[in-house]
Amino acid sequence: MTNKGVPDTLYIPLAARIYSTEMFPEYFRDHVSLRFKHDIPQSIFHGSSEYSMIASVARYYNTDSMERDYVKRNGKSNIIHLGTGLETAYCRLLDLPAHFYDMDLPEVIEIRKRLLPKTNNETLIPGDLFDMAWANDIPNNKPIMILILGVFQYFHEDEVVDVIRKMGKRFPGAELVFDATNTRGLSYVNKYVKKTGNDSATMYFAVDDPAEFTDRCDAELLECRPFFTDARKILRKKTNISTRVSMWYADRYGMVKLLRMKL
C-alpha cells in the first residue's frame, strides 16, 4: 500500500477500543488496548464524538462475532487480518482453535512487534495488500477467513475489485469480510478524520449496492450487516440522544455496514 496517510490512522481504532472498554464495557472490551491510553495523541480523543468512537469499535464487536461463528462452523481455521494496524483480535479470540495471520506495511509490523503481546496463535507478515505476495505465507490447509477493516476506504473501487478477484483465485471458497460506507457515509467519515487532524488520509471507496458490487468481484454475497443492531439494544439510553439518532440513521440508510462474501 502506497498511501502515505494510512499509517497515521493506526491510533483512531485503538483510541475507540480504549474508549469503549472504559465507558461501555458491557458492549465491547479490549483490555490489551488500555495499556496504550497515554501514548495516543490526545487530539484523537478530543476531536472524536461519542458516535464516532462507537462506530469505530462496532467493526470489532461484529467481526469478533463473525470470526467466532466461522470457526464454530468450520473447525480449526486460518484467520487473516490484512491491514491489521494495531488490531488485537488474536488476543480477544485466544480461546478459538484458529491461527491468526496479521499483515500490514513493514513499518506497522515493526510497531506491532514492539508494542503488542506475543502469542503462539499469531504470525506477522510485512507486506503490501495489493501485490498479493503476502499470500505466499498463508498455508491453504485449513478453512480461511479474510478480514480487511478500515483499509479499502483509502483506495479506489477498481483497485478493490481487482484485489478481491485475485484473492478469490488464490483462496477459492474463503470468506471475506470488510467494512464499507455508502457515498453519504463516506462524506461524513472524511469530515471526522480531518477533525482528528489527519488531513492526509482522504477516503475514496464506497458501496451503495452490495449485491452489484459483489457481482463485480466474481463473489457471492453472504451477508450485509449493519453496524449498530446490537449496540442500539445494549447501550440504549446510555448514549446521548445525538448518538442514538446517528446510529439509527446509519443503520436505516446503510451508511456503514460489513459485507461478508464467499470468494
PDB file of N, CA and C in Angstrom, residues 162-251:
ATOM      1  N   ASP A 162     -10.175  -5.459  -8.106  1.00  0.00           N
ATOM      2  CA  ASP A 162      -9.074  -6.255  -8.645  1.00  0.00           C
ATOM      3  C   ASP A 162      -8.451  -7.152  -7.579  1.00  0.00           C
ATOM      4  N   VAL A 163      -8.195  -6.619  -6.387  1.00  0.00           N
ATOM      5  CA  VAL A 163      -7.538  -7.435  -5.367  1.00  0.00           C
ATOM      6  C   VAL A 163      -8.485  -8.492  -4.807  1.00  0.00           C
ATOM      7  N   ILE A 164      -9.784  -8.206  -4.734  1.00  0.00           N
ATOM      8  CA  ILE A 164     -10.738  -9.231  -4.281  1.00  0.00           C
ATOM      9  C   ILE A 164     -10.786 -10.381  -5.277  1.00  0.00           C
ATOM     10  N   ARG A 165     -10.780 -10.074  -6.562  1.00  0.00           N
ATOM     11  CA  ARG A 165     -10.751 -11.133  -7.568  1.00  0.00           C
ATOM     12  C   ARG A 165      -9.488 -11.973  -7.447  1.00  0.00           C
ATOM     13  N   LYS A 166      -8.362 -11.330  -7.192  1.00  0.00           N
ATOM     14  CA  LYS A 166      -7.106 -12.066  -7.034  1.00  0.00           C
ATOM     15  C   LYS A 166      -7.148 -12.966  -5.805  1.00  0.00           C
ATOM     16  N   MET A 167      -7.730 -12.478  -4.718  1.00  0.00           N
ATOM     17  CA  MET A 167      -7.864 -13.305  -3.522  1.00  0.00           C
ATOM     18  C   MET A 167      -8.757 -14.504  -3.785  1.00  0.00           C
ATOM     19  N   GLY A 168      -9.810 -14.293  -4.592  1.00  0.00           N
ATOM     20  CA  GLY A 168     -10.698 -15.390  -4.931  1.00  0.00           C
ATOM     21  C   GLY A 168      -9.998 -16.488  -5.709  1.00  0.00           C
ATOM     22  N   LYS A 169      -9.092 -16.109  -6.601  1.00  0.00           N
ATOM     23  CA  LYS A 169      -8.343 -17.093  -7.378  1.00  0.00           C
ATOM     24  C   LYS A 169      -7.332 -17.834  -6.502  1.00  0.00           C
ATOM     25  N   ARG A 170      -6.767 -17.110  -5.534  1.00  0.00           N
ATOM     26  CA  ARG A 170      -5.756 -17.716  -4.669  1.00  0.00           C
ATOM     27  C   ARG A 170      -6.378 -18.563  -3.564  1.00  0.00           C
ATOM     28  N   PHE A 171      -7.520 -18.106  -3.025  1.00  0.00           N
ATOM     29  CA  PHE A 171      -8.164 -18.808  -1.920  1.00  0.00           C
ATOM     30  C   PHE A 171      -9.643 -19.053  -2.232  1.00  0.00           C
ATOM     31  N   PRO A 172      -9.943 -19.848  -3.245  1.00  0.00           N
ATOM     32  CA  PRO A 172     -11.351 -20.087  -3.596  1.00  0.00           C
ATOM     33  C   PRO A 172     -12.097 -20.743  -2.440  1.00  0.00           C
ATOM     34  N   GLY A 173     -13.301 -20.247  -2.187  1.00  0.00           N
ATOM     35  CA  GLY A 173     -14.113 -20.778  -1.100  1.00  0.00           C
ATOM     36  C   GLY A 173     -13.905 -20.075   0.224  1.00  0.00           C
ATOM     37  N   ALA A 174     -12.872 -19.233   0.325  1.00  0.00           N
ATOM     38  CA  ALA A 174     -12.647 -18.483   1.564  1.00  0.00           C
ATOM     39  C   ALA A 174     -13.748 -17.451   1.758  1.00  0.00           C
ATOM     40  N   GLU A 175     -13.962 -17.048   3.004  1.00  0.00           N
ATOM     41  CA  GLU A 175     -14.899 -15.967   3.295  1.00  0.00           C
ATOM     42  C   GLU A 175     -14.112 -14.673   3.505  1.00  0.00           C
ATOM     43  N   LEU A 176     -14.617 -13.606   2.935  1.00  0.00           N
ATOM     44  CA  LEU A 176     -14.013 -12.284   3.059  1.00  0.00           C
ATOM     45  C   LEU A 176     -14.982 -11.352   3.767  1.00  0.00           C
ATOM     46  N   VAL A 177     -14.477 -10.613   4.744  1.00  0.00           N
ATOM     47  CA  VAL A 177     -15.277  -9.611   5.456  1.00  0.00           C
ATOM     48  C   VAL A 177     -14.559  -8.269   5.371  1.00  0.00           C
ATOM     49  N   PHE A 178     -15.296  -7.233   4.997  1.00  0.00           N
ATOM     50  CA  PHE A 178     -14.729  -5.886   5.033  1.00  0.00           C
ATOM     51  C   PHE A 178     -15.825  -4.880   5.330  1.00  0.00           C
ATOM     52  N   ASP A 179     -15.420  -3.734   5.852  1.00  0.00           N
ATOM     53  CA  ASP A 179     -16.375  -2.689   6.174  1.00  0.00           C
ATOM     54  C   ASP A 179     -16.444  -1.685   5.034  1.00  0.00           C
ATOM     55  N   ALA A 180     -17.611  -1.087   4.879  1.00  0.00           N
ATOM     56  CA  ALA A 180     -17.795  -0.103   3.809  1.00  0.00           C
ATOM     57  C   ALA A 180     -18.852   0.913   4.225  1.00  0.00           C
ATOM     58  N   THR A 181     -18.734   2.084   3.666  1.00  0.00           N
ATOM     59  CA  THR A 181     -19.766   3.096   3.808  1.00  0.00           C
ATOM     60  C   THR A 181     -20.481   3.217   2.469  1.00  0.00           C
ATOM     61  N   ASN A 182     -21.610   3.920   2.467  1.00  0.00           N
ATOM     62  CA  ASN A 182     -22.155   4.340   1.183  1.00  0.00           C
ATOM     63  C   ASN A 182     -21.617   5.739   0.883  1.00  0.00           C
ATOM     64  N   THR A 183     -22.028   6.305  -0.232  1.00  0.00           N
ATOM     65  CA  THR A 183     -21.477   7.596  -0.637  1.00  0.00           C
ATOM     66  C   THR A 183     -21.744   8.674   0.400  1.00  0.00           C
ATOM     67  N   ARG A 184     -22.935   8.654   0.987  1.00  0.00           N
ATOM     68  CA  ARG A 184     -23.273   9.649   2.007  1.00  0.00           C
ATOM     69  C   ARG A 184     -22.410   9.467   3.250  1.00  0.00           C
ATOM     70  N   GLY A 185     -22.231   8.215   3.657  1.00  0.00           N
ATOM     71  CA  GLY A 185     -21.417   7.933   4.826  1.00  0.00           C
ATOM     72  C   GLY A 185     -19.962   8.303   4.619  1.00  0.00           C
ATOM     73  N   LEU A 186     -19.477   8.132   3.392  1.00  0.00           N
ATOM     74  CA  LEU A 186     -18.088   8.463   3.088  1.00  0.00           C
ATOM     75  C   LEU A 186     -17.805   9.936   3.341  1.00  0.00           C
ATOM     76  N   SER A 187     -18.750  10.785   2.982  1.00  0.00           N
ATOM     77  CA  SER A 187     -18.593  12.218   3.204  1.00  0.00           C
ATOM     78  C   SER A 187     -18.482  12.522   4.695  1.00  0.00           C
ATOM     79  N   TYR A 188     -19.301  11.848   5.509  1.00  0.00           N
ATOM     80  CA  TYR A 188     -19.253  12.066   6.957  1.00  0.00           C
ATOM     81  C   TYR A 188     -17.921  11.611   7.531  1.00  0.00           C
ATOM     82  N   VAL A 189     -17.452  10.425   7.113  1.00  0.00           N
ATOM     83  CA  VAL A 189     -16.213   9.879   7.655  1.00  0.00           C
ATOM     84  C   VAL A 189     -15.025  10.776   7.313  1.00  0.00           C
ATOM     85  N   ASN A 190     -14.998  11.309   6.099  1.00  0.00           N
ATOM     86  CA  ASN A 190     -13.902  12.200   5.721  1.00  0.00           C
ATOM     87  C   ASN A 190     -13.861  13.443   6.608  1.00  0.00           C
ATOM     88  N   LYS A 191     -15.028  13.955   6.946  1.00  0.00           N
ATOM     89  CA  LYS A 191     -15.077  15.115   7.839  1.00  0.00           C
ATOM     90  C   LYS A 191     -14.549  14.754   9.218  1.00  0.00           C
ATOM     91  N   TYR A 192     -14.893  13.542   9.698  1.00  0.00           N
ATOM     92  CA  TYR A 192     -14.446  13.098  11.020  1.00  0.00           C
ATOM     93  C   TYR A 192     -12.931  12.936  11.066  1.00  0.00           C
ATOM     94  N   VAL A 193     -12.360  12.273  10.048  1.00  0.00           N
ATOM     95  CA  VAL A 193     -10.912  12.041  10.036  1.00  0.00           C
ATOM     96  C   VAL A 193     -10.149  13.361  10.019  1.00  0.00           C
ATOM     97  N   LYS A 194     -10.631  14.322   9.234  1.00  0.00           N
ATOM     98  CA  LYS A 194      -9.978  15.634   9.198  1.00  0.00           C
ATOM     99  C   LYS A 194     -10.059  16.322  10.552  1.00  0.00           C
ATOM    100  N   LYS A 195     -11.155  16.093  11.268  1.00  0.00           N
ATOM    101  CA  LYS A 195     -11.326  16.717  12.579  1.00  0.00           C
ATOM    102  C   LYS A 195     -10.302  16.199  13.579  1.00  0.00           C
ATOM    103  N   THR A 196      -9.852  14.947  13.390  1.00  0.00           N
ATOM    104  CA  THR A 196      -8.837  14.385  14.279  1.00  0.00           C
ATOM    105  C   THR A 196      -7.445  14.887  13.927  1.00  0.00           C
ATOM    106  N   GLY A 197      -7.336  15.701  12.877  1.00  0.00           N
ATOM    107  CA  GLY A 197      -6.055  16.261  12.486  1.00  0.00           C
ATOM    108  C   GLY A 197      -5.310  15.471  11.442  1.00  0.00           C
ATOM    109  N   ASN A 198      -5.955  14.438  10.860  1.00  0.00           N
ATOM    110  CA  ASN A 198      -5.283  13.585   9.881  1.00  0.00           C
ATOM    111  C   ASN A 198      -5.743  13.947   8.474  1.00  0.00           C
ATOM    112  N   ASP A 199      -5.306  15.106   7.982  1.00  0.00           N
ATOM    113  CA  ASP A 199      -5.754  15.603   6.685  1.00  0.00           C
ATOM    114  C   ASP A 199      -5.244  14.768   5.513  1.00  0.00           C
ATOM    115  N   SER A 200      -4.224  13.951   5.748  1.00  0.00           N
ATOM    116  CA  SER A 200      -3.609  13.202   4.646  1.00  0.00           C
ATOM    117  C   SER A 200      -4.343  11.910   4.315  1.00  0.00           C
ATOM    118  N   ALA A 201      -5.341  11.519   5.112  1.00  0.00           N
ATOM    119  CA  ALA A 201      -5.977  10.213   4.944  1.00  0.00           C
ATOM    120  C   ALA A 201      -7.362  10.341   4.314  1.00  0.00           C
ATOM    121  N   THR A 202      -7.458  10.956   3.158  1.00  0.00           N
ATOM    122  CA  THR A 202      -8.726  11.069   2.450  1.00  0.00           C
ATOM    123  C   THR A 202      -9.211   9.693   2.010  1.00  0.00           C
ATOM    124  N   MET A 203     -10.530   9.475   2.091  1.00  0.00           N
ATOM    125  CA  MET A 203     -11.128   8.195   1.719  1.00  0.00           C
ATOM    126  C   MET A 203     -11.891   8.330   0.407  1.00  0.00           C
ATOM    127  N   TYR A 204     -11.917   7.225  -0.379  1.00  0.00           N
ATOM    128  CA  TYR A 204     -12.478   7.282  -1.716  1.00  0.00           C
ATOM    129  C   TYR A 204     -13.539   6.213  -1.989  1.00  0.00           C
ATOM    130  N   PHE A 205     -13.420   5.067  -1.346  1.00  0.00           N
ATOM    131  CA  PHE A 205     -14.211   3.890  -1.725  1.00  0.00           C
ATOM    132  C   PHE A 205     -15.515   3.817  -0.943  1.00  0.00           C
ATOM    133  N   ALA A 206     -16.616   3.580  -1.649  1.00  0.00           N
ATOM    134  CA  ALA A 206     -17.931   3.418  -1.027  1.00  0.00           C
ATOM    135  C   ALA A 206     -18.705   2.339  -1.767  1.00  0.00           C
ATOM    136  N   VAL A 207     -19.655   1.725  -1.070  1.00  0.00           N
ATOM    137  CA  VAL A 207     -20.523   0.702  -1.672  1.00  0.00           C
ATOM    138  C   VAL A 207     -21.967   1.114  -1.442  1.00  0.00           C
ATOM    139  N   ASP A 208     -22.658   1.449  -2.522  1.00  0.00           N
ATOM    140  CA  ASP A 208     -24.072   1.805  -2.429  1.00  0.00           C
ATOM    141  C   ASP A 208     -24.979   0.606  -2.679  1.00  0.00           C
ATOM    142  N   ASP A 209     -24.539  -0.347  -3.511  1.00  0.00           N
ATOM    143  CA  ASP A 209     -25.327  -1.539  -3.844  1.00  0.00           C
ATOM    144  C   ASP A 209     -24.460  -2.771  -3.584  1.00  0.00           C
ATOM    145  N   PRO A 210     -24.554  -3.397  -2.399  1.00  0.00           N
ATOM    146  CA  PRO A 210     -23.692  -4.535  -2.058  1.00  0.00           C
ATOM    147  C   PRO A 210     -23.789  -5.698  -3.034  1.00  0.00           C
ATOM    148  N   ALA A 211     -24.987  -6.014  -3.502  1.00  0.00           N
ATOM    149  CA  ALA A 211     -25.148  -7.137  -4.424  1.00  0.00           C
ATOM    150  C   ALA A 211     -24.448  -6.865  -5.747  1.00  0.00           C
ATOM    151  N   GLU A 212     -24.618  -5.657  -6.274  1.00  0.00           N
ATOM    152  CA  GLU A 212     -23.978  -5.308  -7.538  1.00  0.00           C
ATOM    153  C   GLU A 212     -22.462  -5.309  -7.391  1.00  0.00           C
ATOM    154  N   PHE A 213     -21.963  -4.779  -6.261  1.00  0.00           N
ATOM    155  CA  PHE A 213     -20.522  -4.748  -6.060  1.00  0.00           C
ATOM    156  C   PHE A 213     -19.960  -6.165  -5.945  1.00  0.00           C
ATOM    157  N   THR A 214     -20.645  -7.030  -5.225  1.00  0.00           N
ATOM    158  CA  THR A 214     -20.187  -8.416  -5.072  1.00  0.00           C
ATOM    159  C   THR A 214     -20.110  -9.112  -6.419  1.00  0.00           C
ATOM    160  N   ASP A 215     -21.081  -8.873  -7.272  1.00  0.00           N
ATOM    161  CA  ASP A 215     -21.053  -9.448  -8.624  1.00  0.00           C
ATOM    162  C   ASP A 215     -19.813  -8.994  -9.383  1.00  0.00           C
ATOM    163  N   ARG A 216     -19.459  -7.730  -9.244  1.00  0.00           N
ATOM    164  CA  ARG A 216     -18.259  -7.215  -9.915  1.00  0.00           C
ATOM    165  C   ARG A 216     -17.009  -7.950  -9.460  1.00  0.00           C
ATOM    166  N   CYS A 217     -17.028  -8.430  -8.213  1.00  0.00           N
ATOM    167  CA  CYS A 217     -15.863  -9.112  -7.640  1.00  0.00           C
ATOM    168  C   CYS A 217     -15.862 -10.612  -7.942  1.00  0.00           C
ATOM    169  N   ASP A 218     -16.847 -11.092  -8.700  1.00  0.00           N
ATOM    170  CA  ASP A 218     -16.980 -12.525  -9.001  1.00  0.00           C
ATOM    171  C   ASP A 218     -17.099 -13.338  -7.712  1.00  0.00           C
ATOM    172  N   ALA A 219     -17.873 -12.822  -6.770  1.00  0.00           N
ATOM    173  CA  ALA A 219     -18.031 -13.469  -5.469  1.00  0.00           C
ATOM    174  C   ALA A 219     -19.518 -13.624  -5.161  1.00  0.00           C
ATOM    175  N   GLU A 220     -19.797 -14.265  -4.024  1.00  0.00           N
ATOM    176  CA  GLU A 220     -21.174 -14.478  -3.581  1.00  0.00           C
ATOM    177  C   GLU A 220     -21.408 -13.705  -2.297  1.00  0.00           C
ATOM    178  N   LEU A 221     -22.421 -12.859  -2.275  1.00  0.00           N
ATOM    179  CA  LEU A 221     -22.731 -12.085  -1.079  1.00  0.00           C
ATOM    180  C   LEU A 221     -23.437 -12.983  -0.064  1.00  0.00           C
ATOM    181  N   LEU A 222     -22.851 -13.132   1.112  1.00  0.00           N
ATOM    182  CA  LEU A 222     -23.431 -13.949   2.172  1.00  0.00           C
ATOM    183  C   LEU A 222     -24.197 -13.126   3.189  1.00  0.00           C
ATOM    184  N   GLU A 223     -23.736 -11.905   3.424  1.00  0.00           N
ATOM    185  CA  GLU A 223     -24.351 -11.073   4.460  1.00  0.00           C
ATOM    186  C   GLU A 223     -23.958  -9.625   4.268  1.00  0.00           C
ATOM    187  N   CYS A 224     -24.903  -8.736   4.517  1.00  0.00           N
ATOM    188  CA  CYS A 224     -24.620  -7.308   4.619  1.00  0.00           C
ATOM    189  C   CYS A 224     -25.169  -6.882   5.975  1.00  0.00           C
ATOM    190  N   ARG A 225     -24.274  -6.657   6.910  1.00  0.00           N
ATOM    191  CA  ARG A 225     -24.667  -6.450   8.308  1.00  0.00           C
ATOM    192  C   ARG A 225     -24.524  -4.985   8.710  1.00  0.00           C
ATOM    193  N   PRO A 226     -25.604  -4.365   9.181  1.00  0.00           N
ATOM    194  CA  PRO A 226     -25.491  -3.004   9.721  1.00  0.00           C
ATOM    195  C   PRO A 226     -24.575  -2.996  10.937  1.00  0.00           C
ATOM    196  N   PHE A 227     -23.950  -1.873  11.207  1.00  0.00           N
ATOM    197  CA  PHE A 227     -23.017  -1.762  12.330  1.00  0.00           C
ATOM    198  C   PHE A 227     -23.685  -1.857  13.694  1.00  0.00           C
ATOM    199  N   PHE A 228     -24.867  -1.240  13.853  1.00  0.00           N
ATOM    200  CA  PHE A 228     -25.319  -0.875  15.192  1.00  0.00           C
ATOM    201  C   PHE A 228     -26.502  -1.662  15.732  1.00  0.00           C
ATOM    202  N   THR A 229     -26.874  -2.767  15.114  1.00  0.00           N
ATOM    203  CA  THR A 229     -28.050  -3.516  15.569  1.00  0.00           C
ATOM    204  C   THR A 229     -27.955  -3.857  17.049  1.00  0.00           C
ATOM    205  N   ASP A 230     -26.845  -4.434  17.478  1.00  0.00           N
ATOM    206  CA  ASP A 230     -26.681  -4.807  18.885  1.00  0.00           C
ATOM    207  C   ASP A 230     -26.333  -3.607  19.758  1.00  0.00           C
ATOM    208  N   ALA A 231     -25.540  -2.687  19.231  1.00  0.00           N
ATOM    209  CA  ALA A 231     -25.164  -1.514  20.025  1.00  0.00           C
ATOM    210  C   ALA A 231     -26.403  -0.737  20.463  1.00  0.00           C
ATOM    211  N   ARG A 232     -27.352  -0.614  19.570  1.00  0.00           N
ATOM    212  CA  ARG A 232     -28.566   0.147  19.897  1.00  0.00           C
ATOM    213  C   ARG A 232     -29.366  -0.547  20.991  1.00  0.00           C
ATOM    214  N   LYS A 233     -29.309  -1.892  21.039  1.00  0.00           N
ATOM    215  CA  LYS A 233     -30.034  -2.631  22.082  1.00  0.00           C
ATOM    216  C   LYS A 233     -29.275  -2.620  23.401  1.00  0.00           C
ATOM    217  N   ILE A 234     -27.978  -2.862  23.347  1.00  0.00           N
ATOM    218  CA  ILE A 234     -27.183  -2.992  24.560  1.00  0.00           C
ATOM    219  C   ILE A 234     -26.994  -1.653  25.267  1.00  0.00           C
ATOM    220  N   LEU A 235     -26.751  -0.611  24.487  1.00  0.00           N
ATOM    221  CA  LEU A 235     -26.447   0.691  25.091  1.00  0.00           C
ATOM    222  C   LEU A 235     -27.690   1.521  25.372  1.00  0.00           C
ATOM    223  N   ARG A 236     -28.703   1.369  24.553  1.00  0.00           N
ATOM    224  CA  ARG A 236     -29.979   2.056  24.742  1.00  0.00           C
ATOM    225  C   ARG A 236     -29.788   3.514  25.158  1.00  0.00           C
ATOM    226  N   LYS A 237     -30.262   3.863  26.356  1.00  0.00           N
ATOM    227  CA  LYS A 237     -30.218   5.257  26.785  1.00  0.00           C
ATOM    228  C   LYS A 237     -28.901   5.639  27.461  1.00  0.00           C
ATOM    229  N   LYS A 238     -27.901   4.773  27.377  1.00  0.00           N
ATOM    230  CA  LYS A 238     -26.600   5.085  27.981  1.00  0.00           C
ATOM    231  C   LYS A 238     -25.790   6.042  27.122  1.00  0.00           C
ATOM    232  N   THR A 239     -26.181   6.184  25.868  1.00  0.00           N
ATOM    233  CA  THR A 239     -25.513   7.134  24.985  1.00  0.00           C
ATOM    234  C   THR A 239     -26.376   8.392  24.874  1.00  0.00           C
ATOM    235  N   ASN A 240     -25.767   9.477  24.383  1.00  0.00           N
ATOM    236  CA  ASN A 240     -26.545  10.705  24.269  1.00  0.00           C
ATOM    237  C   ASN A 240     -27.491  10.619  23.067  1.00  0.00           C
ATOM    238  N   ILE A 241     -28.448  11.493  23.027  1.00  0.00           N
ATOM    239  CA  ILE A 241     -29.514  11.419  22.035  1.00  0.00           C
ATOM    240  C   ILE A 241     -28.977  11.549  20.615  1.00  0.00           C
ATOM    241  N   SER A 242     -27.972  12.385  20.413  1.00  0.00           N
ATOM    242  CA  SER A 242     -27.444  12.548  19.059  1.00  0.00           C
ATOM    243  C   SER A 242     -26.776  11.258  18.575  1.00  0.00           C
ATOM    244  N   THR A 243     -26.132  10.532  19.495  1.00  0.00           N
ATOM    245  CA  THR A 243     -25.522   9.246  19.133  1.00  0.00           C
ATOM    246  C   THR A 243     -26.593   8.237  18.761  1.00  0.00           C
ATOM    247  N   ARG A 244     -27.666   8.183  19.543  1.00  0.00           N
ATOM    248  CA  ARG A 244     -28.740   7.219  19.261  1.00  0.00           C
ATOM    249  C   ARG A 244     -29.387   7.501  17.914  1.00  0.00           C
ATOM    250  N   VAL A 245     -29.605   8.782  17.625  1.00  0.00           N
ATOM    251  CA  VAL A 245     -30.195   9.148  16.336  1.00  0.00           C
ATOM    252  C   VAL A 245     -29.240   8.796  15.196  1.00  0.00           C
ATOM    253  N   SER A 246     -27.961   9.079  15.386  1.00  0.00           N
ATOM    254  CA  SER A 246     -26.978   8.792  14.341  1.00  0.00           C
ATOM    255  C   SER A 246     -26.873   7.299  14.071  1.00  0.00           C
ATOM    256  N   MET A 247     -26.891   6.470  15.115  1.00  0.00           N
ATOM    257  CA  MET A 247     -26.822   5.019  14.926  1.00  0.00           C
ATOM    258  C   MET A 247     -28.045   4.512  14.179  1.00  0.00           C
ATOM    259  N   TRP A 248     -29.215   5.006  14.578  1.00  0.00           N
ATOM    260  CA  TRP A 248     -30.443   4.589  13.883  1.00  0.00           C
ATOM    261  C   TRP A 248     -30.391   4.998  12.416  1.00  0.00           C
ATOM    262  N   TYR A 249     -29.979   6.221  12.174  1.00  0.00           N
ATOM    263  CA  TYR A 249     -29.929   6.743  10.804  1.00  0.00           C
ATOM    264  C   TYR A 249     -28.935   5.947   9.955  1.00  0.00           C
ATOM    265  N   ALA A 250     -27.763   5.649  10.538  1.00  0.00           N
ATOM    266  CA  ALA A 250     -26.742   4.907   9.798  1.00  0.00           C
ATOM    267  C   ALA A 250     -27.235   3.516   9.422  1.00  0.00           C
ATOM    268  N   ASP A 251     -27.908   2.836  10.347  1.00  0.00           N
ATOM    269  CA  ASP A 251     -28.443   1.504  10.049  1.00  0.00           C
ATOM    270  C   ASP A 251     -29.594   1.577   9.047  1.00  0.00           C
TER     271      ASP A 251
END
